[in-house]
Amino acid sequence: MRKIKHGKMSGSCADSCCLKLDGLSVNLEGDSILEDVSFHLHCGEIVALIGPNGAGKSSLFRSILGQMPYRGNITFAPAGGPAIRLADGTVTGGNRPLVGYVPQSPNFDRGDPVSVLDFFTAATARWPVWLPVPKRYRERAAASLDRVHGSDLLDKPMGALSGGQLQRVLLALALEPVPHILILDEPLSGVDIEGEHQLLEMLDELRTEYDLSIFLSTHDFATLGQFADKVILLNKRVLRAGPPEEVLSSPEFYETFHLRMGKGGER
């Protein structure tokens, strides 16, 4: 992994490009979903979110995306610039930051004739899938797919894509236009080992080229040390945050998953 471009994963953002959550809490119909969640993500970091089912990972993503009401503060600060408030509808000191989102892979009918080009153009230009795609939209889709080394997928049917290929298409969509923050929900789910390796290499390449904050959830603990700069262990609240080795070998991780990983390996 490359050296982080901004900051040192510390508690303070200083003059770094930074996404900051401070005391974020979510309640739904009287049930506590998230409790006093606070952490920082710097631009250029890949941060992995782990936790058991029902830990609040999806609710945390939805809060950042502005899709769920919350208490507390979510702010984004460009490097050396003022804070910009996220999700609550107000803007302070600059333009609202762009957030790209890759959901868990949807299912497509294997016989669905809709091509990647049709899907991409309908999503980005609201062009009807039953009409021929204009040249300008084809060129735009090809350029976006080229960012994720997926230009060869342009004319393939969506239903014929492998898990890794589908993730490339969804990632290309999330990068159109290139955001400040990229959120991925279980991007390794349904992806074979080769596809997983390619996807992780691509994420490292993207954060290097575009200086993105990449925030993803995963249940694949064995690969955390290969790609994540920081790991956040969540179960309604932040139980532990730090480098992968530190989190995986922590008592909080063992108490949550009853696995011993990290220094001694998985047992």
PDB file of C-alpha atoms in Angstrom:
ATOM      1  CA  MET A   1       0.000   0.000   0.000  1.00  0.00           C
ATOM      2  CA  ARG A   2       1.156   3.497  -0.765  1.00  0.00           C
ATOM      3  CA  LYS A   3       1.827   6.090   1.881  1.00  0.00           C
ATOM      4  CA  ILE A   4      -1.311   8.048   2.717  1.00  0.00           C
ATOM      5  CA  LYS A   5      -1.252  11.400   0.934  1.00  0.00           C
ATOM      6  CA  HIS A   6      -3.004  13.394   3.668  1.00  0.00           C
ATOM      7  CA  GLY A   7      -2.459  12.972   7.374  1.00  0.00           C
ATOM      8  CA  LYS A   8      -1.535   9.955   9.492  1.00  0.00           C
ATOM      9  CA  MET A   9      -4.877   8.428  10.476  1.00  0.00           C
ATOM     10  CA  SER A  10      -4.791  10.443  13.653  1.00  0.00           C
ATOM     11  CA  GLY A  11      -7.641  11.802  15.725  1.00  0.00           C
ATOM     12  CA  SER A  12      -7.205  15.256  14.221  1.00  0.00           C
ATOM     13  CA  CYS A  13      -7.776  16.199  10.585  1.00  0.00           C
ATOM     14  CA  ALA A  14      -5.503  19.247  10.808  1.00  0.00           C
ATOM     15  CA  ASP A  15      -5.220  20.536   7.206  1.00  0.00           C
ATOM     16  CA  SER A  16      -5.999  17.133   5.700  1.00  0.00           C
ATOM     17  CA  CYS A  17      -8.815  16.269   3.353  1.00  0.00           C
ATOM     18  CA  CYS A  18     -11.160  14.522   5.777  1.00  0.00           C
ATOM     19  CA  LEU A  19     -14.619  13.009   6.270  1.00  0.00           C
ATOM     20  CA  LYS A  20     -15.529  13.310   9.945  1.00  0.00           C
ATOM     21  CA  LEU A  21     -18.346  11.703  11.902  1.00  0.00           C
ATOM     22  CA  ASP A  22     -18.894  13.057  15.393  1.00  0.00           C
ATOM     23  CA  GLY A  23     -21.393  11.520  17.831  1.00  0.00           C
ATOM     24  CA  LEU A  24     -23.602  10.041  15.114  1.00  0.00           C
ATOM     25  CA  SER A  25     -26.654   8.196  16.462  1.00  0.00           C
ATOM     26  CA  VAL A  26     -29.604   6.634  14.645  1.00  0.00           C
ATOM     27  CA  ASN A  27     -32.919   5.521  16.160  1.00  0.00           C
ATOM     28  CA  LEU A  28     -35.736   3.857  14.265  1.00  0.00           C
ATOM     29  CA  GLU A  29     -39.147   3.409  15.856  1.00  0.00           C
ATOM     30  CA  GLY A  30     -37.611   3.532  19.315  1.00  0.00           C
ATOM     31  CA  ASP A  31     -34.795   1.078  18.536  1.00  0.00           C
ATOM     32  CA  SER A  32     -31.192   2.228  18.800  1.00  0.00           C
ATOM     33  CA  ILE A  33     -29.387   1.413  15.529  1.00  0.00           C
ATOM     34  CA  LEU A  34     -26.188   3.438  15.983  1.00  0.00           C
ATOM     35  CA  GLU A  35     -24.833   4.968  19.178  1.00  0.00           C
ATOM     36  CA  ASP A  36     -22.339   7.842  19.378  1.00  0.00           C
ATOM     37  CA  VAL A  37     -20.303   6.801  16.318  1.00  0.00           C
ATOM     38  CA  SER A  38     -17.214   8.961  15.744  1.00  0.00           C
ATOM     39  CA  PHE A  39     -14.263   8.508  13.374  1.00  0.00           C
ATOM     40  CA  HIS A  40     -12.273  10.149  10.570  1.00  0.00           C
ATOM     41  CA  LEU A  41     -11.596   9.087   6.970  1.00  0.00           C
ATOM     42  CA  HIS A  42      -8.825  10.867   5.112  1.00  0.00           C
ATOM     43  CA  CYS A  43      -8.631  11.235   1.345  1.00  0.00           C
ATOM     44  CA  GLY A  44      -6.342   8.568  -0.073  1.00  0.00           C
ATOM     45  CA  GLU A  45      -7.333   6.037   2.613  1.00  0.00           C
ATOM     46  CA  ILE A  46      -9.097   2.744   2.135  1.00  0.00           C
ATOM     47  CA  VAL A  47     -11.084   2.083   5.300  1.00  0.00           C
ATOM     48  CA  ALA A  48     -12.861  -1.237   5.920  1.00  0.00           C
ATOM     49  CA  LEU A  49     -16.012  -1.436   8.040  1.00  0.00           C
ATOM     50  CA  ILE A  50     -16.586  -4.795   9.736  1.00  0.00           C
ATOM     51  CA  GLY A  51     -19.176  -6.039  12.190  1.00  0.00           C
ATOM     52  CA  PRO A  52     -21.775  -8.763  12.709  1.00  0.00           C
ATOM     53  CA  ASN A  53     -25.117  -8.810  10.919  1.00  0.00           C
ATOM     54  CA  GLY A  54     -27.354  -6.120  12.410  1.00  0.00           C
ATOM     55  CA  ALA A  55     -24.393  -4.043  13.565  1.00  0.00           C
ATOM     56  CA  GLY A  56     -25.652  -0.939  11.746  1.00  0.00           C
ATOM     57  CA  LYS A  57     -23.225  -0.936   8.805  1.00  0.00           C
ATOM     58  CA  SER A  58     -25.876  -0.239   6.158  1.00  0.00           C
ATOM     59  CA  SER A  59     -27.485   2.422   8.374  1.00  0.00           C
ATOM     60  CA  LEU A  60     -24.113   4.107   8.716  1.00  0.00           C
ATOM     61  CA  PHE A  61     -23.686   4.175   4.944  1.00  0.00           C
ATOM     62  CA  ARG A  62     -27.224   5.502   4.472  1.00  0.00           C
ATOM     63  CA  SER A  63     -26.574   8.258   7.013  1.00  0.00           C
ATOM     64  CA  ILE A  64     -23.504   9.419   5.096  1.00  0.00           C
ATOM     65  CA  LEU A  65     -25.471   9.246   1.848  1.00  0.00           C
ATOM     66  CA  GLY A  66     -28.205  11.429   3.340  1.00  0.00           C
ATOM     67  CA  GLN A  67     -30.845   8.685   3.134  1.00  0.00           C
ATOM     68  CA  MET A  68     -31.446   8.284   6.874  1.00  0.00           C
ATOM     69  CA  PRO A  69     -32.097  10.797   9.670  1.00  0.00           C
ATOM     70  CA  TYR A  70     -29.494  10.930  12.424  1.00  0.00           C
ATOM     71  CA  ARG A  71     -28.267  12.930  15.394  1.00  0.00           C
ATOM     72  CA  GLY A  72     -24.709  14.172  15.508  1.00  0.00           C
ATOM     73  CA  ASN A  73     -22.524  15.655  12.797  1.00  0.00           C
ATOM     74  CA  ILE A  74     -21.122  14.481   9.464  1.00  0.00           C
ATOM     75  CA  THR A  75     -18.723  16.930   7.830  1.00  0.00           C
ATOM     76  CA  PHE A  76     -16.286  16.912   4.952  1.00  0.00           C
ATOM     77  CA  ALA A  77     -13.253  19.180   4.792  1.00  0.00           C
ATOM     78  CA  PRO A  78     -11.173  19.610   1.616  1.00  0.00           C
ATOM     79  CA  ALA A  79      -7.416  19.760   2.208  1.00  0.00           C
ATOM     80  CA  GLY A  80      -6.660  23.116   3.803  1.00  0.00           C
ATOM     81  CA  GLY A  81     -10.242  24.270   3.318  1.00  0.00           C
ATOM     82  CA  PRO A  82     -13.377  24.808   5.365  1.00  0.00           C
ATOM     83  CA  ALA A  83     -15.719  22.069   6.545  1.00  0.00           C
ATOM     84  CA  ILE A  84     -18.695  21.207   4.345  1.00  0.00           C
ATOM     85  CA  ARG A  85     -21.709  19.662   6.010  1.00  0.00           C
ATOM     86  CA  LEU A  86     -23.013  16.418   4.578  1.00  0.00           C
ATOM     87  CA  ALA A  87     -26.451  14.813   4.504  1.00  0.00           C
ATOM     88  CA  ASP A  88     -28.488  17.342   6.491  1.00  0.00           C
ATOM     89  CA  GLY A  89     -29.175  19.480   3.442  1.00  0.00           C
ATOM     90  CA  THR A  90     -27.077  22.528   4.367  1.00  0.00           C
ATOM     91  CA  VAL A  91     -23.801  23.590   2.831  1.00  0.00           C
ATOM     92  CA  THR A  92     -21.069  25.491   4.637  1.00  0.00           C
ATOM     93  CA  GLY A  93     -17.989  26.987   3.054  1.00  0.00           C
ATOM     94  CA  GLY A  94     -18.062  25.410  -0.388  1.00  0.00           C
ATOM     95  CA  ASN A  95     -19.707  22.943  -2.714  1.00  0.00           C
ATOM     96  CA  ARG A  96     -21.410  19.816  -1.451  1.00  0.00           C
ATOM     97  CA  PRO A  97     -18.983  16.892  -1.803  1.00  0.00           C
ATOM     98  CA  LEU A  98     -19.845  14.104  -4.215  1.00  0.00           C
ATOM     99  CA  VAL A  99     -20.391  10.636  -2.761  1.00  0.00           C
ATOM    100  CA  GLY A 100     -20.222   7.594  -5.040  1.00  0.00           C
ATOM    101  CA  TYR A 101     -22.043   4.452  -3.901  1.00  0.00           C
ATOM    102  CA  VAL A 102     -21.756   0.821  -4.991  1.00  0.00           C
ATOM    103  CA  PRO A 103     -24.566  -1.295  -3.492  1.00  0.00           C
ATOM    104  CA  GLN A 104     -24.403  -5.030  -2.950  1.00  0.00           C
ATOM    105  CA  SER A 105     -24.513  -6.701  -6.358  1.00  0.00           C
ATOM    106  CA  PRO A 106     -28.084  -6.862  -7.684  1.00  0.00           C
ATOM    107  CA  ASN A 107     -29.306  -9.965  -9.487  1.00  0.00           C
ATOM    108  CA  PHE A 108     -29.958  -9.889 -13.224  1.00  0.00           C
ATOM    109  CA  ASP A 109     -31.879 -12.498 -15.192  1.00  0.00           C
ATOM    110  CA  ARG A 110     -29.399 -14.552 -17.206  1.00  0.00           C
ATOM    111  CA  GLY A 111     -31.631 -14.098 -20.240  1.00  0.00           C
ATOM    112  CA  ASP A 112     -31.993 -10.332 -19.839  1.00  0.00           C
ATOM    113  CA  PRO A 113     -30.974  -8.729 -23.175  1.00  0.00           C
ATOM    114  CA  VAL A 114     -30.123  -5.350 -21.626  1.00  0.00           C
ATOM    115  CA  SER A 115     -26.460  -4.654 -22.335  1.00  0.00           C
ATOM    116  CA  VAL A 116     -23.926  -2.891 -20.151  1.00  0.00           C
ATOM    117  CA  LEU A 117     -24.145   0.072 -22.549  1.00  0.00           C
ATOM    118  CA  ASP A 118     -27.942   0.182 -22.230  1.00  0.00           C
ATOM    119  CA  PHE A 119     -27.767  -0.069 -18.429  1.00  0.00           C
ATOM    120  CA  PHE A 120     -25.032   2.548 -18.086  1.00  0.00           C
ATOM    121  CA  THR A 121     -26.712   5.028 -20.438  1.00  0.00           C
ATOM    122  CA  ALA A 122     -30.109   4.619 -18.783  1.00  0.00           C
ATOM    123  CA  ALA A 123     -28.495   5.281 -15.385  1.00  0.00           C
ATOM    124  CA  THR A 124     -26.346   8.264 -16.375  1.00  0.00           C
ATOM    125  CA  ALA A 125     -28.369   9.933 -19.141  1.00  0.00           C
ATOM    126  CA  ARG A 126     -31.883   8.576 -18.508  1.00  0.00           C
ATOM    127  CA  TRP A 127     -31.903   7.321 -22.083  1.00  0.00           C
ATOM    128  CA  PRO A 128     -34.615   4.673 -22.751  1.00  0.00           C
ATOM    129  CA  VAL A 129     -33.073   1.200 -23.094  1.00  0.00           C
ATOM    130  CA  TRP A 130     -35.266   0.364 -26.124  1.00  0.00           C
ATOM    131  CA  LEU A 131     -33.811   3.186 -28.260  1.00  0.00           C
ATOM    132  CA  PRO A 132     -30.456   3.102 -30.090  1.00  0.00           C
ATOM    133  CA  VAL A 133     -27.735   4.708 -27.983  1.00  0.00           C
ATOM    134  CA  PRO A 134     -26.259   7.908 -29.509  1.00  0.00           C
ATOM    135  CA  LYS A 135     -22.534   7.926 -30.204  1.00  0.00           C
ATOM    136  CA  ARG A 136     -21.817  10.541 -27.524  1.00  0.00           C
ATOM    137  CA  TYR A 137     -23.365   8.341 -24.827  1.00  0.00           C
ATOM    138  CA  ARG A 138     -21.480   5.279 -26.064  1.00  0.00           C
ATOM    139  CA  GLU A 139     -18.189   7.189 -25.894  1.00  0.00           C
ATOM    140  CA  ARG A 140     -19.011   8.414 -22.394  1.00  0.00           C
ATOM    141  CA  ALA A 141     -19.822   4.884 -21.175  1.00  0.00           C
ATOM    142  CA  ALA A 142     -16.667   3.485 -22.778  1.00  0.00           C
ATOM    143  CA  ALA A 143     -14.511   6.144 -21.105  1.00  0.00           C
ATOM    144  CA  SER A 144     -16.103   5.450 -17.710  1.00  0.00           C
ATOM    145  CA  LEU A 145     -15.632   1.697 -18.057  1.00  0.00           C
ATOM    146  CA  ASP A 146     -12.031   2.265 -19.111  1.00  0.00           C
ATOM    147  CA  ARG A 147     -11.378   3.756 -15.660  1.00  0.00           C
ATOM    148  CA  VAL A 148     -12.028   0.316 -14.177  1.00  0.00           C
ATOM    149  CA  HIS A 149     -10.406  -1.646 -17.029  1.00  0.00           C
ATOM    150  CA  GLY A 150     -13.822  -2.774 -18.206  1.00  0.00           C
ATOM    151  CA  SER A 151     -14.158  -1.312 -21.710  1.00  0.00           C
ATOM    152  CA  ASP A 152     -14.452  -4.851 -23.128  1.00  0.00           C
ATOM    153  CA  LEU A 153     -17.728  -5.244 -21.195  1.00  0.00           C
ATOM    154  CA  LEU A 154     -19.558  -2.472 -23.035  1.00  0.00           C
ATOM    155  CA  ASP A 155     -21.722  -4.677 -25.275  1.00  0.00           C
ATOM    156  CA  LYS A 156     -22.102  -7.684 -22.967  1.00  0.00           C
ATOM    157  CA  PRO A 157     -25.556  -8.532 -21.562  1.00  0.00           C
ATOM    158  CA  MET A 158     -25.896  -7.587 -17.895  1.00  0.00           C
ATOM    159  CA  GLY A 159     -27.202 -11.058 -17.080  1.00  0.00           C
ATOM    160  CA  ALA A 160     -24.054 -12.689 -18.504  1.00  0.00           C
ATOM    161  CA  LEU A 161     -21.594 -10.826 -16.265  1.00  0.00           C
ATOM    162  CA  SER A 162     -19.628 -12.593 -13.556  1.00  0.00           C
ATOM    163  CA  GLY A 163     -19.656 -11.189 -10.031  1.00  0.00           C
ATOM    164  CA  GLY A 164     -16.359  -9.415 -10.595  1.00  0.00           C
ATOM    165  CA  GLN A 165     -17.459  -7.973 -13.938  1.00  0.00           C
ATOM    166  CA  LEU A 166     -20.704  -6.683 -12.449  1.00  0.00           C
ATOM    167  CA  GLN A 167     -18.743  -4.967  -9.680  1.00  0.00           C
ATOM    168  CA  ARG A 168     -16.651  -3.230 -12.355  1.00  0.00           C
ATOM    169  CA  VAL A 169     -19.780  -1.900 -14.072  1.00  0.00           C
ATOM    170  CA  LEU A 170     -21.288  -0.675 -10.784  1.00  0.00           C
ATOM    171  CA  LEU A 171     -17.953   0.877  -9.811  1.00  0.00           C
ATOM    172  CA  ALA A 172     -17.743   2.687 -13.156  1.00  0.00           C
ATOM    173  CA  LEU A 173     -21.227   4.102 -12.503  1.00  0.00           C
ATOM    174  CA  ALA A 174     -20.199   5.278  -9.025  1.00  0.00           C
ATOM    175  CA  LEU A 175     -17.206   7.074 -10.564  1.00  0.00           C
ATOM    176  CA  GLU A 176     -19.362   9.031 -13.034  1.00  0.00           C
ATOM    177  CA  PRO A 177     -18.554  11.744 -12.140  1.00  0.00           C
ATOM    178  CA  VAL A 178     -15.510  11.022  -9.957  1.00  0.00           C
ATOM    179  CA  PRO A 179     -16.614  11.581  -6.341  1.00  0.00           C
ATOM    180  CA  HIS A 180     -14.761  12.776  -3.252  1.00  0.00           C
ATOM    181  CA  ILE A 181     -15.891   9.748  -1.231  1.00  0.00           C
ATOM    182  CA  LEU A 182     -16.566   6.249  -2.552  1.00  0.00           C
ATOM    183  CA  ILE A 183     -18.735   3.875  -0.471  1.00  0.00           C
ATOM    184  CA  LEU A 184     -18.951   0.176  -1.340  1.00  0.00           C
ATOM    185  CA  ASP A 185     -21.350  -2.230   0.386  1.00  0.00           C
ATOM    186  CA  GLU A 186     -19.858  -5.754   0.464  1.00  0.00           C
ATOM    187  CA  PRO A 187     -17.990  -5.391  -2.858  1.00  0.00           C
ATOM    188  CA  LEU A 188     -16.240  -8.774  -2.418  1.00  0.00           C
ATOM    189  CA  SER A 189     -19.490 -10.711  -1.985  1.00  0.00           C
ATOM    190  CA  GLY A 190     -20.104 -13.115  -4.870  1.00  0.00           C
ATOM    191  CA  VAL A 191     -16.681 -12.442  -6.405  1.00  0.00           C
ATOM    192  CA  ASP A 192     -14.250 -15.312  -7.023  1.00  0.00           C
ATOM    193  CA  ILE A 193     -10.656 -15.205  -5.790  1.00  0.00           C
ATOM    194  CA  GLU A 194      -9.233 -13.890  -9.058  1.00  0.00           C
ATOM    195  CA  GLY A 195     -11.949 -11.247  -9.337  1.00  0.00           C
ATOM    196  CA  GLU A 196     -11.415 -10.264  -5.706  1.00  0.00           C
ATOM    197  CA  HIS A 197      -7.697  -9.742  -6.291  1.00  0.00           C
ATOM    198  CA  GLN A 198      -8.387  -7.639  -9.396  1.00  0.00           C
ATOM    199  CA  LEU A 199     -10.994  -5.539  -7.592  1.00  0.00           C
ATOM    200  CA  LEU A 200      -8.696  -4.803  -4.651  1.00  0.00           C
ATOM    201  CA  GLU A 201      -5.868  -3.842  -7.001  1.00  0.00           C
ATOM    202  CA  MET A 202      -8.261  -1.532  -8.828  1.00  0.00           C
ATOM    203  CA  LEU A 203      -9.422   0.170  -5.640  1.00  0.00           C
ATOM    204  CA  ASP A 204      -5.807   0.828  -4.689  1.00  0.00           C
ATOM    205  CA  GLU A 205      -5.203   2.251  -8.161  1.00  0.00           C
ATOM    206  CA  LEU A 206      -8.307   4.483  -7.981  1.00  0.00           C
ATOM    207  CA  ARG A 207      -7.527   5.929  -4.568  1.00  0.00           C
ATOM    208  CA  THR A 208      -3.998   6.685  -5.775  1.00  0.00           C
ATOM    209  CA  GLU A 209      -5.086   8.325  -9.015  1.00  0.00           C
ATOM    210  CA  TYR A 210      -8.044  10.313  -7.670  1.00  0.00           C
ATOM    211  CA  ASP A 211      -7.090  10.675  -3.982  1.00  0.00           C
ATOM    212  CA  LEU A 212     -10.453   9.229  -2.926  1.00  0.00           C
ATOM    213  CA  SER A 213     -11.729   8.333   0.501  1.00  0.00           C
ATOM    214  CA  ILE A 214     -12.814   4.707  -0.024  1.00  0.00           C
ATOM    215  CA  PHE A 215     -15.095   3.259   2.652  1.00  0.00           C
ATOM    216  CA  LEU A 216     -16.252  -0.331   2.251  1.00  0.00           C
ATOM    217  CA  SER A 217     -17.873  -3.066   4.295  1.00  0.00           C
ATOM    218  CA  THR A 218     -16.650  -6.659   4.167  1.00  0.00           C
ATOM    219  CA  HIS A 219     -16.826 -10.014   5.918  1.00  0.00           C
ATOM    220  CA  ASP A 220     -13.564 -11.164   4.326  1.00  0.00           C
ATOM    221  CA  PHE A 221     -11.224 -10.616   7.255  1.00  0.00           C
ATOM    222  CA  ALA A 222      -8.315 -12.540   5.709  1.00  0.00           C
ATOM    223  CA  THR A 223      -7.716  -9.872   3.050  1.00  0.00           C
ATOM    224  CA  LEU A 224      -7.936  -6.799   5.297  1.00  0.00           C
ATOM    225  CA  GLY A 225      -4.192  -6.542   5.771  1.00  0.00           C
ATOM    226  CA  GLN A 226      -3.673  -6.568   2.005  1.00  0.00           C
ATOM    227  CA  PHE A 227      -5.744  -3.515   1.116  1.00  0.00           C
ATOM    228  CA  ALA A 228      -7.086  -1.607   4.135  1.00  0.00           C
ATOM    229  CA  ASP A 229      -5.223   1.256   5.757  1.00  0.00           C
ATOM    230  CA  LYS A 230      -7.646   1.270   8.650  1.00  0.00           C
ATOM    231  CA  VAL A 231     -10.367  -1.037   9.988  1.00  0.00           C
ATOM    232  CA  ILE A 232     -13.433   0.044  11.967  1.00  0.00           C
ATOM    233  CA  LEU A 233     -15.140  -2.635  14.056  1.00  0.00           C
ATOM    234  CA  LEU A 234     -18.775  -1.644  14.515  1.00  0.00           C
ATOM    235  CA  ASN A 235     -21.582  -3.105  16.573  1.00  0.00           C
ATOM    236  CA  LYS A 236     -23.993  -0.179  16.985  1.00  0.00           C
ATOM    237  CA  ARG A 237     -20.997   1.764  18.255  1.00  0.00           C
ATOM    238  CA  VAL A 238     -17.324   1.749  17.326  1.00  0.00           C
ATOM    239  CA  LEU A 239     -15.707  -1.064  19.313  1.00  0.00           C
ATOM    240  CA  ARG A 240     -12.234  -0.654  17.848  1.00  0.00           C
ATOM    241  CA  ALA A 241     -10.551   1.319  15.063  1.00  0.00           C
ATOM    242  CA  GLY A 242      -7.001   1.221  13.795  1.00  0.00           C
ATOM    243  CA  PRO A 243      -4.628  -0.667  11.482  1.00  0.00           C
ATOM    244  CA  PRO A 244      -5.861  -4.126  10.398  1.00  0.00           C
ATOM    245  CA  GLU A 245      -3.375  -6.050  12.552  1.00  0.00           C
ATOM    246  CA  GLU A 246      -4.351  -4.113  15.650  1.00  0.00           C
ATOM    247  CA  VAL A 247      -8.104  -4.589  15.168  1.00  0.00           C
ATOM    248  CA  LEU A 248      -7.923  -8.264  14.147  1.00  0.00           C
ATOM    249  CA  SER A 249      -5.836  -9.164  17.184  1.00  0.00           C
ATOM    250  CA  SER A 250      -7.939  -7.114  19.618  1.00  0.00           C
ATOM    251  CA  PRO A 251     -10.111  -8.577  22.385  1.00  0.00           C
ATOM    252  CA  GLU A 252     -13.079  -6.682  20.902  1.00  0.00           C
ATOM    253  CA  PHE A 253     -12.710  -8.574  17.626  1.00  0.00           C
ATOM    254  CA  TYR A 254     -12.527 -11.930  19.426  1.00  0.00           C
ATOM    255  CA  GLU A 255     -15.533 -11.112  21.605  1.00  0.00           C
ATOM    256  CA  THR A 256     -17.528 -10.154  18.510  1.00  0.00           C
ATOM    257  CA  PHE A 257     -16.639 -13.000  16.130  1.00  0.00           C
ATOM    258  CA  HIS A 258     -15.006 -15.620  18.403  1.00  0.00           C
ATOM    259  CA  LEU A 259     -12.061 -15.775  15.991  1.00  0.00           C
ATOM    260  CA  ARG A 260      -8.401 -15.276  16.719  1.00  0.00           C
ATOM    261  CA  MET A 261      -6.668 -13.576  13.819  1.00  0.00           C
ATOM    262  CA  GLY A 262      -3.853 -11.156  13.302  1.00  0.00           C
ATOM    263  CA  LYS A 263      -0.545 -11.946  14.931  1.00  0.00           C
ATOM    264  CA  GLY A 264      -1.242 -15.587  15.561  1.00  0.00           C
ATOM    265  CA  GLY A 265      -3.252 -16.160  12.400  1.00  0.00           C
ATOM    266  CA  GLU A 266      -6.762 -17.526  12.266  1.00  0.00           C
ATOM    267  CA  ARG A 267      -7.596 -20.288  14.755  1.00  0.00           C
TER     268      ARG A 267
END
